[in-house]
Phi, psi and omega in degrees: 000147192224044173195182176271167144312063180339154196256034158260334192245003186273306156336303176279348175271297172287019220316327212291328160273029135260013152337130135218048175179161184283179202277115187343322207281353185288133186289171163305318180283354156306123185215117201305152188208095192281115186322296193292338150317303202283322178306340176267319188322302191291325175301319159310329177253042237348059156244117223260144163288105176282311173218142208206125187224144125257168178268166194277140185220152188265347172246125158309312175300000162274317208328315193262044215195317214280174175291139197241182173228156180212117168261120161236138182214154188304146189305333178262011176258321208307316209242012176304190187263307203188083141224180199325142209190133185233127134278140182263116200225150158162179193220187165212050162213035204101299154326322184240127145303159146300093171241154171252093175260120130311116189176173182263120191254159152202144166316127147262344160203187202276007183273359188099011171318077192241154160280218185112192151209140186296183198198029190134205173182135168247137199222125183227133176268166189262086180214155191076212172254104178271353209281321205262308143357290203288340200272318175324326210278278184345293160320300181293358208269317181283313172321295215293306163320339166288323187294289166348303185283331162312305174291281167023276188271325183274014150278333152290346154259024174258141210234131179242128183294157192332329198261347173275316220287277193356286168324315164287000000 
């Protein structure tokens, strides 16, 4: 794919992350935490959706509730190999925290199975007062990415002599 995900198109993979409310079976203390904000949150800081999944659910009345994943990388990034990148995983039926992982991925096969390494983890359960968590979580999330890129380039601008290139 050599582009973002259009939310039309996002729409016929995920419903799950157009909820707009948690899944009936959730108590008063359950506190809904909408996929599709924080997904406008992140567009805004250019971070765009490439690939997207939900699981397969046996009650239909999950279908628009169950837990989904979202991989977003900055819009001039979207076709690397293995860069900076956050998955977003929740759900609004239980199943899931609300999580952020940040980090550099790369696919192992087409079910959506990627590898890597985190660079954290922002993880919020859906109970209280969340809105101020999930925002914080964002933040450190974009800070961690600044840091990365920083430890990069300057391991890519150490020049190693003949005799390490050799070793390696």
């Amino acid at each position: 794919r050599d582009r973002p995900l259009t939310t039309e198109e996002l729409y016929c993979t995920v419903p799950s992350v157009f909820s707009a409310e948690k899944h009936e079976s959730r108590s008063d203390r359950y506190t809904y935490i909408p996929t599709i904000t924080l997904l406008e949150s992140l567009r805004k800081e250019g971070f765009y959706p490439f690939f997207a999944c939900q699981t397969r659910v046996r009650d239909d009345s999950r279908r628009d509730h169950t837990k989904h994943m979202l991989r977003l990388r900055r819009h001039n990034q979207i076709t690397g190999v293995q860069v900076p990148e956050i998955i977003l995983l929740n759900s609004h039926d239980g199943t899931s925290s609300y999580q952020m992982l940040p980090g550099l991925f790369r696919a192992v096969c087409q079910n959506g199975l990627v590898c890597g390494d985190t660079f954290g983890e922002v993880r919020v359960p859906h109970k209280g007062n969340v809105v101020d968590k999930v925002i914080e979580g964002a933040y450190e999330v974009l800070e961690t990415f600044d840091a990365v890129a920083e430890k990069r380039e300057q391991m890519q601008s150490l020049l190693l002599p003949p005799p390490a290139q050799q070793a390696l």
